mmCIF file of C-alpha atoms in Angstrom:
data_model
loop_
_atom_site.group_PDB
_atom_site.id
_atom_site.type_symbol
_atom_site.label_atom_id
_atom_site.label_comp_id
_atom_site.label_asym_id
_atom_site.label_seq_id
_atom_site.Cartn_x
_atom_site.Cartn_y
_atom_site.Cartn_z
ATOM 1 C CA UNK A 1 174.929 -213.889 -45.209
ATOM 2 C CA UNK A 2 171.575 -215.014 -48.234
ATOM 3 C CA UNK A 3 173.878 -218.521 -48.935
ATOM 4 C CA UNK A 4 173.454 -219.420 -45.157
ATOM 5 C CA UNK A 5 170.154 -217.966 -45.178
ATOM 6 C CA UNK A 6 169.210 -220.345 -47.741
ATOM 7 C CA UNK A 7 170.465 -223.331 -46.306
ATOM 8 C CA UNK A 8 169.132 -222.703 -43.528
ATOM 9 C CA UNK A 9 166.215 -222.255 -44.654
ATOM 10 C CA UNK A 10 166.285 -225.578 -46.238
ATOM 11 C CA UNK A 11 167.170 -227.519 -43.268
ATOM 12 C CA UNK A 12 164.074 -226.611 -41.520
ATOM 13 C CA UNK A 13 161.891 -227.506 -44.139
ATOM 14 C CA UNK A 14 160.184 -231.059 -43.909
ATOM 15 C CA UNK A 15 162.916 -233.053 -46.151
ATOM 16 C CA UNK A 16 159.830 -235.592 -46.385
ATOM 17 C CA UNK A 17 158.155 -233.391 -48.526
ATOM 18 C CA UNK A 18 160.703 -232.815 -51.099
ATOM 19 C CA UNK A 19 162.254 -234.015 -54.224
ATOM 20 C CA UNK A 20 165.656 -233.438 -55.874
ATOM 21 C CA UNK A 21 165.322 -230.881 -58.383
ATOM 22 C CA UNK A 22 167.929 -230.645 -61.596
ATOM 23 C CA UNK A 23 166.865 -228.250 -64.858
ATOM 24 C CA UNK A 24 170.350 -228.005 -66.911
ATOM 25 C CA UNK A 25 170.235 -225.132 -69.511
ATOM 26 C CA UNK A 26 171.331 -223.486 -72.606
ATOM 27 C CA UNK A 27 170.911 -219.655 -73.246
ATOM 28 C CA UNK A 28 171.897 -217.182 -76.238
ATOM 29 C CA UNK A 29 170.663 -213.938 -77.290
ATOM 30 C CA UNK A 30 171.339 -210.000 -76.607
ATOM 31 C CA UNK A 31 174.054 -207.683 -74.588
ATOM 32 C CA UNK A 32 173.419 -204.158 -74.631
ATOM 33 C CA UNK A 33 175.891 -201.811 -72.350
ATOM 34 C CA UNK A 34 176.667 -198.241 -72.907
ATOM 35 C CA UNK A 35 180.211 -198.276 -70.537
ATOM 36 C CA UNK A 36 181.455 -201.778 -71.624
ATOM 37 C CA UNK A 37 185.238 -200.705 -72.497
ATOM 38 C CA UNK A 38 186.445 -200.294 -75.986
ATOM 39 C CA UNK A 39 183.354 -201.623 -77.967
ATOM 40 C CA UNK A 40 182.102 -199.242 -80.864
ATOM 41 C CA UNK A 41 179.355 -200.706 -80.642
ATOM 42 C CA UNK A 42 177.055 -201.578 -77.427
ATOM 43 C CA UNK A 43 174.724 -204.226 -78.915
ATOM 44 C CA UNK A 44 176.342 -207.655 -78.833
ATOM 45 C CA UNK A 45 175.514 -211.652 -78.670
ATOM 46 C CA UNK A 46 175.625 -213.783 -75.407
ATOM 47 C CA UNK A 47 175.492 -217.022 -74.088
ATOM 48 C CA UNK A 48 174.970 -219.316 -71.286
ATOM 49 C CA UNK A 49 175.206 -222.553 -69.856
ATOM 50 C CA UNK A 50 174.790 -223.908 -66.814
ATOM 51 C CA UNK A 51 172.087 -225.877 -64.387
ATOM 52 C CA UNK A 52 169.962 -225.503 -61.535
ATOM 53 C CA UNK A 53 170.127 -227.626 -58.521
ATOM 54 C CA UNK A 54 168.012 -228.099 -55.850
ATOM 55 C CA UNK A 55 164.772 -229.284 -53.829
ATOM 56 C CA UNK A 56 161.352 -229.364 -54.985
ATOM 57 C CA UNK A 57 158.287 -228.396 -52.619
ATOM 58 C CA UNK A 58 155.411 -228.291 -54.779
ATOM 59 C CA UNK A 59 155.210 -226.099 -56.398
ATOM 60 C CA UNK A 60 157.808 -223.682 -55.360
ATOM 61 C CA UNK A 61 161.524 -225.162 -56.115
ATOM 62 C CA UNK A 62 164.933 -223.790 -54.899
ATOM 63 C CA UNK A 63 168.228 -224.493 -54.634
ATOM 64 C CA UNK A 64 172.298 -223.041 -56.672
ATOM 65 C CA UNK A 65 172.000 -221.623 -60.056
ATOM 66 C CA UNK A 66 175.525 -222.502 -61.781
ATOM 67 C CA UNK A 67 176.810 -221.157 -65.128
ATOM 68 C CA UNK A 68 179.172 -219.982 -67.180
ATOM 69 C CA UNK A 69 178.296 -216.661 -69.981
ATOM 70 C CA UNK A 70 180.508 -215.903 -73.128
ATOM 71 C CA UNK A 71 179.921 -212.176 -73.779
ATOM 72 C CA UNK A 72 181.047 -211.193 -77.230
ATOM 73 C CA UNK A 73 181.891 -207.221 -77.726
ATOM 74 C CA UNK A 74 183.242 -206.316 -80.910
ATOM 75 C CA UNK A 75 186.468 -205.341 -79.657
ATOM 76 C CA UNK A 76 186.427 -207.648 -76.544
ATOM 77 C CA UNK A 77 187.246 -205.952 -72.947
ATOM 78 C CA UNK A 78 189.269 -203.284 -72.742
ATOM 79 C CA UNK A 79 191.918 -203.582 -70.047
ATOM 80 C CA UNK A 80 195.335 -201.663 -69.380
ATOM 81 C CA UNK A 81 198.992 -203.943 -69.424
ATOM 82 C CA UNK A 82 202.022 -202.319 -67.017
ATOM 83 C CA UNK A 83 205.807 -203.058 -68.100
ATOM 84 C CA UNK A 84 209.084 -201.470 -68.028
ATOM 85 C CA UNK A 85 211.253 -200.263 -70.711
ATOM 86 C CA UNK A 86 214.436 -197.908 -71.053
ATOM 87 C CA UNK A 87 213.047 -196.836 -74.401
ATOM 88 C CA UNK A 88 209.960 -194.257 -74.631
ATOM 89 C CA UNK A 89 206.909 -196.058 -76.046
ATOM 90 C CA UNK A 90 203.529 -195.287 -76.773
ATOM 91 C CA UNK A 91 201.670 -194.408 -73.645
ATOM 92 C CA UNK A 92 201.806 -192.318 -70.440
ATOM 93 C CA UNK A 93 205.405 -192.422 -68.693
ATOM 94 C CA UNK A 94 204.857 -192.708 -64.334
ATOM 95 C CA UNK A 95 208.633 -193.047 -63.919
ATOM 96 C CA UNK A 96 211.640 -193.911 -64.969
ATOM 97 C CA UNK A 97 211.433 -196.921 -67.235
ATOM 98 C CA UNK A 98 207.853 -197.497 -66.012
ATOM 99 C CA UNK A 99 205.081 -197.256 -68.459
ATOM 100 C CA UNK A 100 201.085 -198.069 -68.760
ATOM 101 C CA UNK A 101 199.612 -199.131 -72.233
ATOM 102 C CA UNK A 102 196.071 -199.777 -73.230
ATOM 103 C CA UNK A 103 195.677 -203.189 -74.359
ATOM 104 C CA UNK A 104 194.228 -203.263 -78.287
ATOM 105 C CA UNK A 105 193.803 -207.707 -78.415
ATOM 106 C CA UNK A 106 190.461 -209.131 -79.015
ATOM 107 C CA UNK A 107 190.013 -210.502 -75.661
ATOM 108 C CA UNK A 108 185.932 -212.329 -74.985
ATOM 109 C CA UNK A 109 184.420 -211.682 -71.206
ATOM 110 C CA UNK A 110 183.993 -215.273 -69.939
ATOM 111 C CA UNK A 111 182.835 -215.126 -66.259
ATOM 112 C CA UNK A 112 181.162 -218.051 -64.394
ATOM 113 C CA UNK A 113 178.490 -217.637 -62.031
ATOM 114 C CA UNK A 114 177.198 -219.599 -58.754
ATOM 115 C CA UNK A 115 173.956 -218.238 -57.540
ATOM 116 C CA UNK A 116 170.454 -218.939 -55.650
ATOM 117 C CA UNK A 117 167.178 -219.466 -57.637
ATOM 118 C CA UNK A 118 163.376 -219.937 -56.452
ATOM 119 C CA UNK A 119 161.077 -221.019 -58.814
ATOM 120 C CA UNK A 120 157.657 -221.200 -58.603
ATOM 121 C CA UNK A 121 154.699 -223.123 -61.050
ATOM 122 C CA UNK A 122 151.956 -221.629 -62.048
ATOM 123 C CA UNK A 123 148.553 -222.707 -63.942
ATOM 124 C CA UNK A 124 148.909 -224.017 -67.632
ATOM 125 C CA UNK A 125 151.961 -225.664 -67.604
ATOM 126 C CA UNK A 126 154.238 -222.317 -66.982
ATOM 127 C CA UNK A 127 156.157 -221.226 -64.080
ATOM 128 C CA UNK A 128 158.437 -218.254 -63.235
ATOM 129 C CA UNK A 129 161.831 -217.811 -61.695
ATOM 130 C CA UNK A 130 164.621 -215.842 -60.502
ATOM 131 C CA UNK A 131 168.403 -216.174 -59.639
ATOM 132 C CA UNK A 132 170.654 -214.030 -58.104
ATOM 133 C CA UNK A 133 174.458 -214.197 -58.130
ATOM 134 C CA UNK A 134 178.325 -213.285 -58.058
ATOM 135 C CA UNK A 135 180.189 -213.565 -60.996
ATOM 136 C CA UNK A 136 184.154 -214.401 -61.169
ATOM 137 C CA UNK A 137 186.514 -214.626 -64.383
ATOM 138 C CA UNK A 138 186.959 -217.525 -66.089
ATOM 139 C CA UNK A 139 191.079 -218.417 -64.968
ATOM 140 C CA UNK A 140 192.646 -218.611 -68.138
ATOM 141 C CA UNK A 141 191.002 -215.207 -69.438
ATOM 142 C CA UNK A 142 193.786 -212.127 -68.752
ATOM 143 C CA UNK A 143 190.559 -209.924 -67.577
ATOM 144 C CA UNK A 144 190.485 -208.882 -63.705
ATOM 145 C CA UNK A 145 186.669 -207.930 -63.609
ATOM 146 C CA UNK A 146 184.679 -209.491 -60.582
ATOM 147 C CA UNK A 147 180.473 -208.729 -60.655
ATOM 148 C CA UNK A 148 176.756 -209.513 -59.278
ATOM 149 C CA UNK A 149 173.507 -209.421 -60.962
ATOM 150 C CA UNK A 150 169.961 -211.017 -61.276
ATOM 151 C CA UNK A 151 167.908 -212.606 -63.780
ATOM 152 C CA UNK A 152 164.348 -213.454 -64.151
ATOM 153 C CA UNK A 153 162.299 -215.678 -66.560
ATOM 154 C CA UNK A 154 159.125 -217.060 -67.949
ATOM 155 C CA UNK A 155 159.224 -220.667 -68.406
ATOM 156 C CA UNK A 156 156.750 -223.052 -70.603
ATOM 157 C CA UNK A 157 156.679 -226.602 -70.143
ATOM 158 C CA UNK A 158 156.498 -228.200 -74.056
ATOM 159 C CA UNK A 159 155.628 -231.621 -75.082
ATOM 160 C CA UNK A 160 158.637 -234.422 -74.173
ATOM 161 C CA UNK A 161 159.152 -232.515 -70.843
ATOM 162 C CA UNK A 162 161.585 -229.699 -72.729
ATOM 163 C CA UNK A 163 161.157 -226.537 -71.251
ATOM 164 C CA UNK A 164 161.287 -222.711 -72.899
ATOM 165 C CA UNK A 165 162.371 -220.300 -71.296
ATOM 166 C CA UNK A 166 162.447 -216.032 -71.922
ATOM 167 C CA UNK A 167 164.988 -214.744 -69.385
ATOM 168 C CA UNK A 168 165.943 -210.763 -68.451
ATOM 169 C CA UNK A 169 169.483 -210.254 -67.305
ATOM 170 C CA UNK A 170 171.319 -207.779 -65.419
ATOM 171 C CA UNK A 171 175.345 -208.026 -63.977
ATOM 172 C CA UNK A 172 177.466 -205.214 -62.966
ATOM 173 C CA UNK A 173 181.067 -205.663 -63.282
ATOM 174 C CA UNK A 174 183.803 -204.345 -61.479
ATOM 175 C CA UNK A 175 187.266 -203.631 -61.722
ATOM 176 C CA UNK A 176 189.124 -205.610 -58.824
ATOM 177 C CA UNK A 177 193.018 -204.812 -59.743
ATOM 178 C CA UNK A 178 193.045 -200.851 -61.096
ATOM 179 C CA UNK A 179 196.223 -201.557 -62.894
ATOM 180 C CA UNK A 180 195.127 -204.217 -65.136
ATOM 181 C CA UNK A 181 191.511 -202.850 -66.328
ATOM 182 C CA UNK A 182 189.530 -199.737 -66.871
ATOM 183 C CA UNK A 183 186.327 -198.377 -65.970
ATOM 184 C CA UNK A 184 182.658 -200.705 -64.414
ATOM 185 C CA UNK A 185 180.160 -201.352 -66.777
ATOM 186 C CA UNK A 186 177.495 -203.236 -66.870
ATOM 187 C CA UNK A 187 175.473 -205.622 -68.573
ATOM 188 C CA UNK A 188 171.723 -206.163 -69.809
ATOM 189 C CA UNK A 189 170.570 -209.307 -71.669
ATOM 190 C CA UNK A 190 167.403 -210.616 -73.036
ATOM 191 C CA UNK A 191 168.105 -214.684 -73.902
ATOM 192 C CA UNK A 192 165.848 -217.384 -74.726
ATOM 193 C CA UNK A 193 166.801 -220.563 -73.945
ATOM 194 C CA UNK A 194 165.981 -224.812 -73.450
ATOM 195 C CA UNK A 195 165.962 -226.611 -69.894
ATOM 196 C CA UNK A 196 165.143 -230.092 -69.478
ATOM 197 C CA UNK A 197 163.583 -230.099 -65.719
ATOM 198 C CA UNK A 198 162.629 -233.256 -63.730
ATOM 199 C CA UNK A 199 163.110 -234.331 -60.434
ATOM 200 C CA UNK A 200 163.884 -237.164 -58.285
ATOM 201 C CA UNK A 201 162.265 -238.695 -54.816
ATOM 202 C CA UNK A 202 165.284 -239.582 -53.219
ATOM 203 C CA UNK A 203 162.732 -240.438 -49.749
ATOM 204 C CA UNK A 204 161.118 -243.101 -51.245
ATOM 205 C CA UNK A 205 162.992 -246.417 -49.549
ATOM 206 C CA UNK A 206 160.725 -249.404 -50.070
ATOM 207 C CA UNK A 207 156.896 -247.195 -49.660
ATOM 208 C CA UNK A 208 155.654 -249.305 -52.177
ATOM 209 C CA UNK A 209 156.657 -252.831 -51.167
ATOM 210 C CA UNK A 210 155.615 -252.065 -47.598
ATOM 211 C CA UNK A 211 152.120 -250.673 -49.482
ATOM 212 C CA UNK A 212 151.863 -254.307 -50.993
ATOM 213 C CA UNK A 213 151.764 -255.402 -47.053
ATOM 214 C CA UNK A 214 147.978 -254.608 -45.857
ATOM 215 C CA UNK A 215 146.689 -256.076 -49.655
ATOM 216 C CA UNK A 216 148.281 -259.005 -49.137
ATOM 217 C CA UNK A 217 147.265 -259.515 -45.280
ATOM 218 C CA UNK A 218 143.067 -258.671 -46.692
ATOM 219 C CA UNK A 219 143.830 -261.776 -48.983
ATOM 220 C CA UNK A 220 145.094 -263.742 -46.422
ATOM 221 C CA UNK A 221 142.362 -262.956 -44.043
ATOM 222 C CA UNK A 222 139.394 -263.194 -46.694
ATOM 223 C CA UNK A 223 140.410 -266.524 -48.024
ATOM 224 C CA UNK A 224 140.822 -268.024 -44.127
ATOM 225 C CA UNK A 225 137.107 -266.765 -43.420
ATOM 226 C CA UNK A 226 135.726 -268.711 -46.780
ATOM 227 C CA UNK A 227 137.227 -271.948 -45.299
#
């Protein structure tokens, strides 16, 4: 529903005053979770790669935020595997020839997220931004968690149009298949990032040539008057 409201908002704004906003970025920092499954340490590293794409209506930018995140807990996400066996194996028996086992494999958690963002320009080359997002795990990872979250940051535009960002992020992940994963958990992250924002005016169709016509006509009129 929130995506429909955002798109409707974009449609009713005078697009003739808008520019396309494109901002690729890379993040790195630390994360904390007191309940992440099977990780003996609450602190671990997190990396993120993505981009913000939308419209720039000075001094506000709005659009979509797409990013891939790499969480690296020390022992990976703890999930459960089901199987069948004629012989008795470690685990607990749920019926004839059926077992559940805790997986001891090391698997990192790499969700892909889609969100909507808003950025507001502040004085002295600063701006503030925020994103709400929904995450799904990457297809190559055998962990069935999905979740939602929010991120907020403060940016400073340095030389050469490179933007330095300080960001806080919270995400809550739920188990979508109880037979393949364990408890739900949340993650708090503190990130430093570098982004390259730029805008392109997509509604400038030959305005420069049109602007030259009045000057040309005035020059011709002055020449004719002198003659």
